Coordinates of C-alpha atoms and ligand atoms in Angstrom, one line a residue:
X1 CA 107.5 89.0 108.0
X2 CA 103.7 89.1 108.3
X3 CA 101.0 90.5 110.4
X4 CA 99.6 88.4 113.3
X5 CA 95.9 87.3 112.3
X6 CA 92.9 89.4 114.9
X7 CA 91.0 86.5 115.1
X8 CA 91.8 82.3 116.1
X9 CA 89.8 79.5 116.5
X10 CA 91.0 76.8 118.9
X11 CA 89.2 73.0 118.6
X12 CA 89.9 71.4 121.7
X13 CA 90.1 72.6 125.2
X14 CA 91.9 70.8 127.0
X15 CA 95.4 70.3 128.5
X16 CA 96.7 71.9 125.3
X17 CA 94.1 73.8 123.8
X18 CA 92.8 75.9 127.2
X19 CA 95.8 77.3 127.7
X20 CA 96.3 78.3 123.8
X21 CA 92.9 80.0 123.7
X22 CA 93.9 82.6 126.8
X23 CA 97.4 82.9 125.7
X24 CA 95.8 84.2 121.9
X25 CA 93.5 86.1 124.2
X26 CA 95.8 87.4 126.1
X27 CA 97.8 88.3 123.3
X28 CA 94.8 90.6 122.0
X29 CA 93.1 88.4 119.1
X30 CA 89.5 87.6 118.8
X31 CA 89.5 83.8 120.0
X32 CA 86.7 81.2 119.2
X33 CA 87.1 78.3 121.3
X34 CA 85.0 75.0 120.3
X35 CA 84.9 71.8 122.1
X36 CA 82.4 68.4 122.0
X37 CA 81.9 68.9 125.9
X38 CA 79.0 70.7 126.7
X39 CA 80.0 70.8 130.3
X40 CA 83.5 72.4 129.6
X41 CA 81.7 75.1 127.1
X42 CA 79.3 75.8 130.3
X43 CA 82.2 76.2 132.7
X44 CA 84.4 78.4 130.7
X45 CA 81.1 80.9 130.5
X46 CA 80.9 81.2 133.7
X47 CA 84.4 82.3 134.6
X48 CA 85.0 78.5 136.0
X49 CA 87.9 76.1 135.4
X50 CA 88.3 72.2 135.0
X51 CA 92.0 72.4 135.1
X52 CA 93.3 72.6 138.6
X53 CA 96.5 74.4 137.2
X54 CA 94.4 77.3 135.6
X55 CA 92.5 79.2 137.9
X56 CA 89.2 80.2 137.1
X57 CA 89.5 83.8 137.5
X58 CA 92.5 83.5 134.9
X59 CA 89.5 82.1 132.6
X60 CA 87.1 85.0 133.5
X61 CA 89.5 88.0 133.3
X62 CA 91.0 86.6 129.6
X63 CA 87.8 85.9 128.6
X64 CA 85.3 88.2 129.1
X65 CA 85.6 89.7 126.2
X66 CA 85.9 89.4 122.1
X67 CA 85.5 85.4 122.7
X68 CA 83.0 83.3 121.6
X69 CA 82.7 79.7 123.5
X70 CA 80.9 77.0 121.5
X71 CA 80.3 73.5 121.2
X72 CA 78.9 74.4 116.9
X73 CA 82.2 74.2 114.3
X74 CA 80.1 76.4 112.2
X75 CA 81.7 79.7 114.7
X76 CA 85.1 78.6 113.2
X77 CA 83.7 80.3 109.9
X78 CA 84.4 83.5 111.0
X79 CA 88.0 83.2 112.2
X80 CA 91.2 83.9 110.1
X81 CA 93.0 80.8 111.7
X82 CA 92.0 77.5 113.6
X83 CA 94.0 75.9 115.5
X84 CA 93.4 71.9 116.3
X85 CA 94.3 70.3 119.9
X86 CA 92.0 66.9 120.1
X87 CA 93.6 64.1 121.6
X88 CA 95.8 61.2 119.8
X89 CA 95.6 58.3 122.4
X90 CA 96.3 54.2 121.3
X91 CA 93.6 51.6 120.8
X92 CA 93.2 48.9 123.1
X93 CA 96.0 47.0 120.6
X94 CA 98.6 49.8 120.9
X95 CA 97.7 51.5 117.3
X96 CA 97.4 55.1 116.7
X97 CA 93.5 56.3 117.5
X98 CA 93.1 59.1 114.9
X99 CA 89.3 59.1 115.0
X100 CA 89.6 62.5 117.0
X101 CA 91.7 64.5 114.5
X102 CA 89.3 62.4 111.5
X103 CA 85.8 63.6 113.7
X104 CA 87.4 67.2 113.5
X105 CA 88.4 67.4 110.6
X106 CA 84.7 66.1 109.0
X107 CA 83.5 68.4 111.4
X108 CA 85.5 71.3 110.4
X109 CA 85.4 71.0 106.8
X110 CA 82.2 72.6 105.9
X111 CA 83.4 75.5 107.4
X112 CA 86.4 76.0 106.0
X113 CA 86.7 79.0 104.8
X114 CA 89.2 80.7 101.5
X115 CA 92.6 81.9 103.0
X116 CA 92.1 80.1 106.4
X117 CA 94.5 78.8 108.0
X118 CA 94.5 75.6 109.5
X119 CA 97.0 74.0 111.9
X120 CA 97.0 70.4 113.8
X121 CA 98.7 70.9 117.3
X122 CA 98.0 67.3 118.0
X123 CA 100.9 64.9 118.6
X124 CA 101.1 62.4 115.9
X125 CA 103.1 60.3 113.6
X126 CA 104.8 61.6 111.1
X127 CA 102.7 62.1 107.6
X128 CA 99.2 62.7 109.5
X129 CA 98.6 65.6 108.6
X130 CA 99.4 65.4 104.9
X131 CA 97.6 61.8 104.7
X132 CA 95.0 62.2 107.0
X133 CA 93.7 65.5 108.3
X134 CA 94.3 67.1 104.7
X135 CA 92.4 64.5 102.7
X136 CA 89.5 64.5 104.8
X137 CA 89.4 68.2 105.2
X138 CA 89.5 68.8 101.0
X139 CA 86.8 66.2 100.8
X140 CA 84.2 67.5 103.5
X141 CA 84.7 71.3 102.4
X142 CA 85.4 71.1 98.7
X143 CA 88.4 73.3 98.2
X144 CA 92.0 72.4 97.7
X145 CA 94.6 72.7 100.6
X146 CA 97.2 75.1 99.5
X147 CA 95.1 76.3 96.6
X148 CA 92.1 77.6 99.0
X149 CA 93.0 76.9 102.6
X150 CA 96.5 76.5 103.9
X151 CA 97.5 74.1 106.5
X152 CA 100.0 74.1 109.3
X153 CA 101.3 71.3 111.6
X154 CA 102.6 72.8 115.0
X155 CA 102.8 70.4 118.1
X156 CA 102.3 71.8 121.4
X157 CA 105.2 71.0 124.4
X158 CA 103.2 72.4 127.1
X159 CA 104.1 71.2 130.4
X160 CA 100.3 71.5 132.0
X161 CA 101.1 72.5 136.1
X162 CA 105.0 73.5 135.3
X163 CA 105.2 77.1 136.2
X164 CA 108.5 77.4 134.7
X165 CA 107.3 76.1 131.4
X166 CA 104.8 78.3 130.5
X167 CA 103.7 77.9 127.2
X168 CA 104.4 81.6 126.2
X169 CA 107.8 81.5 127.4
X170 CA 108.6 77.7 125.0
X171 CA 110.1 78.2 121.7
X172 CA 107.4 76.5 119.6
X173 CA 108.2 74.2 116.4
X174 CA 106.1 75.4 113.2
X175 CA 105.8 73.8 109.4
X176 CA 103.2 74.0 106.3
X177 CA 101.9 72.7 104.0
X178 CA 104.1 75.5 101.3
X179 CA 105.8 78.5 102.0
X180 CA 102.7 80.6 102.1
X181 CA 101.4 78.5 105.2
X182 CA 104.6 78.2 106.8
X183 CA 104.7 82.1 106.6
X184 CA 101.1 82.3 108.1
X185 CA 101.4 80.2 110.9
X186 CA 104.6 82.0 112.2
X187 CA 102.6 85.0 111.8
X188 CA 99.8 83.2 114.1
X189 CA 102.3 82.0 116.9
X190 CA 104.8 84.6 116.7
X191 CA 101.9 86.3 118.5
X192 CA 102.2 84.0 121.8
X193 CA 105.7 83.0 121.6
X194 CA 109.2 84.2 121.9
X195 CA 110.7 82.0 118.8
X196 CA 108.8 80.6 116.4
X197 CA 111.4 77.6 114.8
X198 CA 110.3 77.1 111.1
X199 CA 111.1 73.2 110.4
X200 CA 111.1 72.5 106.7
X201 CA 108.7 70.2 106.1
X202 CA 105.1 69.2 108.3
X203 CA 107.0 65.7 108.9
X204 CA 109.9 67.3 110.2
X205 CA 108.0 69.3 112.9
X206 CA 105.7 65.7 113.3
X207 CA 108.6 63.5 114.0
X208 CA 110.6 66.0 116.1
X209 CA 108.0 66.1 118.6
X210 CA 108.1 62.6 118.8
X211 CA 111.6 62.2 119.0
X212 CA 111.3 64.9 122.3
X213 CA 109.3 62.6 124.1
X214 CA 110.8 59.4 123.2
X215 CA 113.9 60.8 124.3
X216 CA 112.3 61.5 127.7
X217 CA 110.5 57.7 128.0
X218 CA 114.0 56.1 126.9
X219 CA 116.1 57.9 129.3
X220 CA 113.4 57.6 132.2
X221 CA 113.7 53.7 131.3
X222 CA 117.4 53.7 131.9
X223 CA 117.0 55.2 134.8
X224 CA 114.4 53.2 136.4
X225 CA 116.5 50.1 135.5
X226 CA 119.4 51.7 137.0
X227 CA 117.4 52.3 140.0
X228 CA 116.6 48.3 140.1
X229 CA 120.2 47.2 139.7
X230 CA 120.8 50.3 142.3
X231 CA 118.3 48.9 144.9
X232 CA 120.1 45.4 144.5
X233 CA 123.5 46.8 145.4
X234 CA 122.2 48.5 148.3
X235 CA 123.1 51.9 146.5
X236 CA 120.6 55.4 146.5
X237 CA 119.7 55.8 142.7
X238 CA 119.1 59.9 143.6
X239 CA 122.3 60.4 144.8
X240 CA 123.7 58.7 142.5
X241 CA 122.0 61.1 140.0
X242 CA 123.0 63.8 141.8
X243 CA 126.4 63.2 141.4
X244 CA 126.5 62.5 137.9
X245 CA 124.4 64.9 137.1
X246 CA 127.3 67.8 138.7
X247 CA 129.0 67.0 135.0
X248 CA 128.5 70.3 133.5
X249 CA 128.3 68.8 129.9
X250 CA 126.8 65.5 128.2
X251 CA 124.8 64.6 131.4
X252 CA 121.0 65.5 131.5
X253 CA 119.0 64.1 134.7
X254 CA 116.2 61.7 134.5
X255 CA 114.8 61.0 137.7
X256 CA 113.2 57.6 138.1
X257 CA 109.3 57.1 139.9
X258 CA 106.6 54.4 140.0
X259 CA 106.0 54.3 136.1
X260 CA 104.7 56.8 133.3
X261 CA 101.9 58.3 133.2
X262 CA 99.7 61.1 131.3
X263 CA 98.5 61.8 127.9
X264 CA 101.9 62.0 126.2
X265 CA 105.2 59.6 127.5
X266 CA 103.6 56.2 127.7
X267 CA 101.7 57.2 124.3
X268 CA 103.3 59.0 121.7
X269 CA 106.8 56.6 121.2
X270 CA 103.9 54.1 120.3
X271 CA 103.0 56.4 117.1
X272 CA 106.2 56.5 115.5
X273 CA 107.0 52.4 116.5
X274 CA 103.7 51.8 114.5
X275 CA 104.6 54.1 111.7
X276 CA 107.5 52.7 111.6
X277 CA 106.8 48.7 111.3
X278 CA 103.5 49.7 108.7
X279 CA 105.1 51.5 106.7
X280 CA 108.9 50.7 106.5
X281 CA 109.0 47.5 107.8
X282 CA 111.3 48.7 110.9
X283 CA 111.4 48.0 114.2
X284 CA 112.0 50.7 117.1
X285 CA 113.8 48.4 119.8
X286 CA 114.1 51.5 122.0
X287 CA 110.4 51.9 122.0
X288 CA 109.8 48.8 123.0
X289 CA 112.4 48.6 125.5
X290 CA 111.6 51.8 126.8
X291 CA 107.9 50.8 127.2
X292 CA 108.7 47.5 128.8
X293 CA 110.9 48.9 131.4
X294 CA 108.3 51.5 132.2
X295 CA 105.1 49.7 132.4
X296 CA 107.4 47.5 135.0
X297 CA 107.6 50.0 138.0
X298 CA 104.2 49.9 139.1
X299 CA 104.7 46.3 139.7
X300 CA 108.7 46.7 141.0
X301 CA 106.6 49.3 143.7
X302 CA 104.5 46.9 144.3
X303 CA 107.3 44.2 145.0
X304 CA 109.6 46.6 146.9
X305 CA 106.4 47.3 149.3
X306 CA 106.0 43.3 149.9
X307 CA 109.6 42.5 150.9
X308 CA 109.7 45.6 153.1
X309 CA 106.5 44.5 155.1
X310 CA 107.7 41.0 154.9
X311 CA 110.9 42.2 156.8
X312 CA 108.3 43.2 159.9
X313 CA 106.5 40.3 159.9
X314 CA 103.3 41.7 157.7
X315 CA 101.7 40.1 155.3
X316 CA 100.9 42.1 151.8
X317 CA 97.2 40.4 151.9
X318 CA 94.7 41.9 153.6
X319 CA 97.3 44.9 154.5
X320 CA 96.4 48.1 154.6
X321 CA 98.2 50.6 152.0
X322 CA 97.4 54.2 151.6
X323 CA 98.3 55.8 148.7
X324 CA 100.1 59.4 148.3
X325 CA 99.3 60.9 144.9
X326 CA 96.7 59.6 142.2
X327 CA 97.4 61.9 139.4
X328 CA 100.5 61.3 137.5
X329 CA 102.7 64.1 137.9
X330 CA 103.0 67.0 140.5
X331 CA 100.7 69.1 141.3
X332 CA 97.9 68.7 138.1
X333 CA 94.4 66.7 138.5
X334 CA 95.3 64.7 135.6
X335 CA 94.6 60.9 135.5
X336 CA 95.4 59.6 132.3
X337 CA 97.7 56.6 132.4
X338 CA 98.5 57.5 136.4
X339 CA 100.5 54.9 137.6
X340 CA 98.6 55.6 140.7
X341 CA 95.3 53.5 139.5
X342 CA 97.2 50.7 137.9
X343 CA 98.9 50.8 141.9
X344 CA 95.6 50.6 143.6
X345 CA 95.1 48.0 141.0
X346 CA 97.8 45.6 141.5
X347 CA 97.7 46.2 145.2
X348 CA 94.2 44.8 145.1
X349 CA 93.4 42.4 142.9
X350 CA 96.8 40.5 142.7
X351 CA 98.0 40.7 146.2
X352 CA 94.5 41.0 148.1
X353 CA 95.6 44.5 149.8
X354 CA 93.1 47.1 151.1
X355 CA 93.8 50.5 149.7
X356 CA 92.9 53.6 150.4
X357 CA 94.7 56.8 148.7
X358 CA 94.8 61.0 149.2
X359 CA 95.3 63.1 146.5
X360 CA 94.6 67.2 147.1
X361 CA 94.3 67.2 143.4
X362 CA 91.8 64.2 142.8
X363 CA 88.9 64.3 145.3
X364 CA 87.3 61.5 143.3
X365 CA 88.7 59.3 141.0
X366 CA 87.0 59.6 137.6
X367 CA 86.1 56.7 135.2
X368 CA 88.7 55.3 133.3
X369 CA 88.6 53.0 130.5
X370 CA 91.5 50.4 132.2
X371 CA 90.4 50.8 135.5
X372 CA 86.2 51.6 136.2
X373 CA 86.4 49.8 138.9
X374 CA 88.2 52.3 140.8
X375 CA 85.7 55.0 139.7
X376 CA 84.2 57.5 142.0
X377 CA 86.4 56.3 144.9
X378 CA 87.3 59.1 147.2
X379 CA 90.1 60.8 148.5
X380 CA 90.8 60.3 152.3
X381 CA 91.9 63.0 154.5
X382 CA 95.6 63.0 155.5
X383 CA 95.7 63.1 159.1
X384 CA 97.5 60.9 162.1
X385 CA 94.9 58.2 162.0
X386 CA 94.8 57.6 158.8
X387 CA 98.6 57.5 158.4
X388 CA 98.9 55.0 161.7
X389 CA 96.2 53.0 160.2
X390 CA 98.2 52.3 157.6
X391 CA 100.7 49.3 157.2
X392 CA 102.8 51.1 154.6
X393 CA 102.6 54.3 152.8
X394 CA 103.3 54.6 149.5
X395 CA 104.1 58.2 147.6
X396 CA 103.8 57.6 144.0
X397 CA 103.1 61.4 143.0
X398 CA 105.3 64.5 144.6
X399 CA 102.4 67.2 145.2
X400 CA 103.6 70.0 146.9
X401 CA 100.6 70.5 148.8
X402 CA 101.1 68.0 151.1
X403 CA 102.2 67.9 154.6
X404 CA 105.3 65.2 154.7
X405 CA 106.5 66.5 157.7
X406 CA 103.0 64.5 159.4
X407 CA 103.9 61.5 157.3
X408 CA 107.1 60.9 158.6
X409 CA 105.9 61.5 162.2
X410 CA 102.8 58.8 161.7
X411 CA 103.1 56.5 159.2
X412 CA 105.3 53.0 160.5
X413 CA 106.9 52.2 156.6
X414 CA 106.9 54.8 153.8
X415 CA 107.8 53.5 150.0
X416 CA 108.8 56.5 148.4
X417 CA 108.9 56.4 144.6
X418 CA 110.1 60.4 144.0
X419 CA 112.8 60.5 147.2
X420 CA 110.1 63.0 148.5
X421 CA 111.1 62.9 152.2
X422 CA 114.5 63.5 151.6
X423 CA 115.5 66.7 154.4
X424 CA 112.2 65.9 155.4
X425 CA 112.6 66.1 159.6
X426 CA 111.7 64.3 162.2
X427 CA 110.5 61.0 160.8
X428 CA 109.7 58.0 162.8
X429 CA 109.3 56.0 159.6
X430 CA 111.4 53.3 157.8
X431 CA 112.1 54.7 154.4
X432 CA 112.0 52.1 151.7
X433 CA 113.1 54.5 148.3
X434 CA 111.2 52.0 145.4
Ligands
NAD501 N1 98.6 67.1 127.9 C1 99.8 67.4 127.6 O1 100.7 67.7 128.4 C2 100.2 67.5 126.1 C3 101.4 68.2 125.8 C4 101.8 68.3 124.5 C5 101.0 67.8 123.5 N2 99.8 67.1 123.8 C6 99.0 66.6 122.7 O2 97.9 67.5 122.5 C7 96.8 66.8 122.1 C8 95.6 67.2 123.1 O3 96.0 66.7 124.3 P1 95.3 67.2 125.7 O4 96.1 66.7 126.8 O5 95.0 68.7 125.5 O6 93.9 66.4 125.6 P2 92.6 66.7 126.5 O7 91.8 65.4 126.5 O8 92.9 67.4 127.7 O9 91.8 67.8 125.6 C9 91.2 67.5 124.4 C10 89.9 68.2 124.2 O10 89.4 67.9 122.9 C11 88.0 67.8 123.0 N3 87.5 67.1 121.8 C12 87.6 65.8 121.5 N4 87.1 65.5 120.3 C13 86.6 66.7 119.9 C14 85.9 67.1 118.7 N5 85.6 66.2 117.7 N6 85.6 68.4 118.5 C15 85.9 69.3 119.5 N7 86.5 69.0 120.6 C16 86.9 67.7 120.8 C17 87.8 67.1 124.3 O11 86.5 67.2 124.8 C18 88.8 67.7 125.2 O12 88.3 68.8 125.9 C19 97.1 65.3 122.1 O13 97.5 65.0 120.8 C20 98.3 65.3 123.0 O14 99.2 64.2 122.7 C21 99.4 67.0 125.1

C-alpha cells in the first residue's frame, strides 16, 4: 500500500467535482480546483455556494486555505494528481457528447506533467477513456500514458442533496490504465473513502457504473408501468410497494414519480445502448424500453390531471395548474432533464393550460436547451390564495421544505406523483395519486 498524494487537482465543479474538491481538502491535501465558469471560480473565492445542498460556509471553512481556484489548466501543473468531473450529456440525436472530456483533455495536456496521475470521474461508455481521453491527452502533451503519466478511470456515485449518501461514506469503484496506476489512484481515493474496490480493468469500472444506473432507470420503468396497470384496477401502486417490499430478500423498492430527471438516469443507459449498436452491432431492448416507459409519465401526469378535472366538470384548457417542485429530485436546485419543465410544457402548449409553479429550491427557472421558453419564470409563493386559485395541484418533486399540511387545507384537487400527502392531516382535497 502507498502513500496518499499532498496535492489534487479537480477539473470540473460541479455536482460531482465540488463536493470532491472539499472532501480532498478536507482530507488535508493541497487542492487545485479548475473550472471554464468564471462565475463559479468567483463564488467559490468568496466563501459562496451555487449548490443549494452545500452551504457556503462549508466552502469557506474547507477552503480557506492551501487551495488554489482557477479558471487557467496551467495550475494543474503543480499537482501530483488530477482528477476529471466534466459532464457526458447526449446530442440532440441521443449519441454520446464527449466534446467535454475531448475540450479537457486538449486543455489539460500541455500540462501534464511526469508521474501525474490522471483520472476521468465522468460517466461514460465503456472504452472512453482508453480510446478517447488517452489518445488526445498523449497527443496534446507529448508523453506516453503509462510510460510518463498514468491514468485512472473512477466514476463518481454521489447522490447530490442525499445526506445519507455522503460521498465520503460510498465505497468508490477504481481501475488504471496498469498496475502502477491502479496502485496510485487507490492511494488518491483511499484518502476520502472508506473502500476503495479495485476493478480489473478501466472498462470494467466504465461499464459497472452504467450497469448501476441502468439498473435504477429499468426498475423505475417497471414500476411506473405497474403504477399504470395499478391506476386501472383502482389499486394504490405505494402500498402495493410497501407490501412487497416487507420480503426481506430479492425485493428492492423502486418508487414510481412523474418521469426521470437529472444529469444521470435518463442519460447514461443511452451511452452504453450506443456503444453497443456501433460497435457490436447489439441492441439493448431494456434501454429502450426503460426510456420509453419513462419519458411517458410526464404525459400519463398530464392525462391523470385531465380525467380528474373532467370528473368536476373543468376543462384542462385555459385551467389553472400550479406546480409543486421544478427541480428533479428532493430537496437540490438542479434542473437538468426535470420532469417539471417538460410538465409546464405539455400543460401549456398541448392542452392550452395556465401554469404557474413553486419551488423553494428554484426561485427562477434557468435556460434550458429543451425548454427556453420557460426561462427566467419565477417561483410563486405558496400561500392560501395561490393554492385556491388553482384548479388542480400537481406535486411532481417531494421537497421537504414545504408546507403540505396548507396544501391539503386549500387546494380543491391535488395530483400527487411521489404519494407526498400520505399521513398528511386535515386535507380538504381530492387526492388523485398519478
Ligand atoms: N450529478 C450527479 O448526481 C452525478 C452523479 C454521478 C456521476 N455524475 C457524472 O459526473 C459528471 C459531471 O456531472 P455533474 O453533475 O457534476 O456536472 P455539472 O454540470 O454539475 O458540473 C460540470 C462542471 O464542469 C465544468 N466544465 C465543463 N467543461 C469544462 C472544461 N472544459 N474545463 C473545465 N471545466 C469544465 C462546468 O462549468 C461545470 O461546472 C458527468 O459525467 C455525470 O454523468 C453525475
Amino acid at each position: 500500500m502507498g502513500s496518499s498524494p499532498s496535492s489534487v487537482g479537480v477539473i470540473g465543479l460541479g455536482y460531482v467535482g465540488l463536493p470532491l474538491l472539499l472532501a480532498f481538502r478536507k482530507a488535508g491535501l493541497n487542492v487545485t480546483g479548475v473550472d471554464i465558469d468564471p462565475d463559479k471560480i468567483r463564488l467559490l473565492e468568496a466563501g459562496e455556494t451555487y449548490l443549494s445542498h452545500i452551504p457556503g460556509d462549508e466552502i469557506a471553512r474547507a477552503l480557506a486555505s492551501d487551495s488554489v481556484l482557477t479558471t487557467q489548466m496551467e495550475a494543474l501543473a503543480e499537482v501530483e494528481a488530477v482528477v476529471i468531473a466534466v459532464p457526458t450529456p447526449l446530442t440532440d440525436v441521443m449519441t454520446p457528447d464527449l466534446s467535454y472530456i475531448e475540450d479537457t483533455a486538449s486543455a489539460l495536456g500541455p500540462h501534464v506533467q511526469p508521474g501525474q496521475l490522471i483520472s476521468l470521474e465522468s460517466t461514460t461508455y465503456p472504452g472512453t477513456t482508453r480510446e478517447v481521453l488517452i489518445p488526445r491527452l498523449q497527443e496534446t502533451s507529448g508523453l506516453r500514458a503509462g510510460d510518463d503519466f498514468l491514468v485512472a478511470f473512477s466514476p463518481e456515485r454521489v447522490d447530490p442533496g442525499q445526506s445519507d449518501h455522503d460521498i465520503t461514506e460510498v465505497p468508490k469503484l477504481v481501475s488504471g490504465l496498469d498496475d502502477e496506476s491502479l496502485q496510485r489512484a487507490i492511494d488518491l481515493y483511499s484518502s476520502i473513502v472508506p473502500q476503495v474496490v479495485p476493478c480489473s480493468s478501466l472498462e470494467i469500472a466504465e461499464t459497472a457504473k452504467i450497469l448501476e444506473n441502468l439498473y435504477r432507470a429499468v426498475n423505475i420503468a417497471l414500476v411506473n408501468e405497474v403504477k399504470i396497470l395499478a391506476d386501472h384496477m383502482e389499486l394504490d401502486i405505494w402500498e402495493i410497494i410497501d407490501a412487497a417490499a416487507t420480503k426481506p430478500f430479492g425485493f428492492q423498492a423502486f418508487y414510481p414519480g412523474p418521469g426521470l430527471g437529472g444529469h444521470c438516469l435518463p442519460i447514461d443507459p443511452f451511452y452504453l445502448n450506443w456503444r453497443a449498436k456501433t460497435k457490436y452491432d447489439f441492441e439493448m431492448r431494456f434501454v429502450e424500453l426503460a426510456g420509453q416507459i419513462n419519458t411517458g409519465m410526464p404525459l400519463y401526469v398530464v392525462e391523470r390531471t385531465r380525467n380528474a378535472l373532467m370528473q368536476k366538470k373543468v376543462s384542462l384548457i385555459g385551467a389553472n395548474i400550479l406546480l409543486l417542485g421544478m427541480s428533479y429530485k428532493r430537496d437540490i436546485s438542479d434542473i437538468r432533464e426535470s420532469p417539471g419543465l417538460e410538465l409546464v410544457s405539455l400543460f401549456e402548449d398541448r392542452e392550452g393550460a395556465t401554469v404557474s409553479f413553486h419551488d423553494p429550491f428554484i426561485p427562477v427557472i434557468p435556460r434550458t436547451r429543451k425548454f427556453p421558453q420557460l426561462a427566467d419564470r419565477e417561483s410563486v409563493i405558496l400561500d392560501a390564495q395561490a393554492l385556491e386559485a388553482a384548479d388542480a395541484v400537481v406535486i411532481s418533486t417531494d421537497h421537504t421544505d414545504v408546507d403540505y399540511r396548507l396544501v391539503g387545507e386549500h387546494a380543491s384537487l391535488i395530483v400527487d406523483t411521489r404519494n407526498v400527502m400520505k399521513g398528511v392531516a386535515d386535507v380538504r382535497a381530492e387526492i388523485v395519486k398519478a
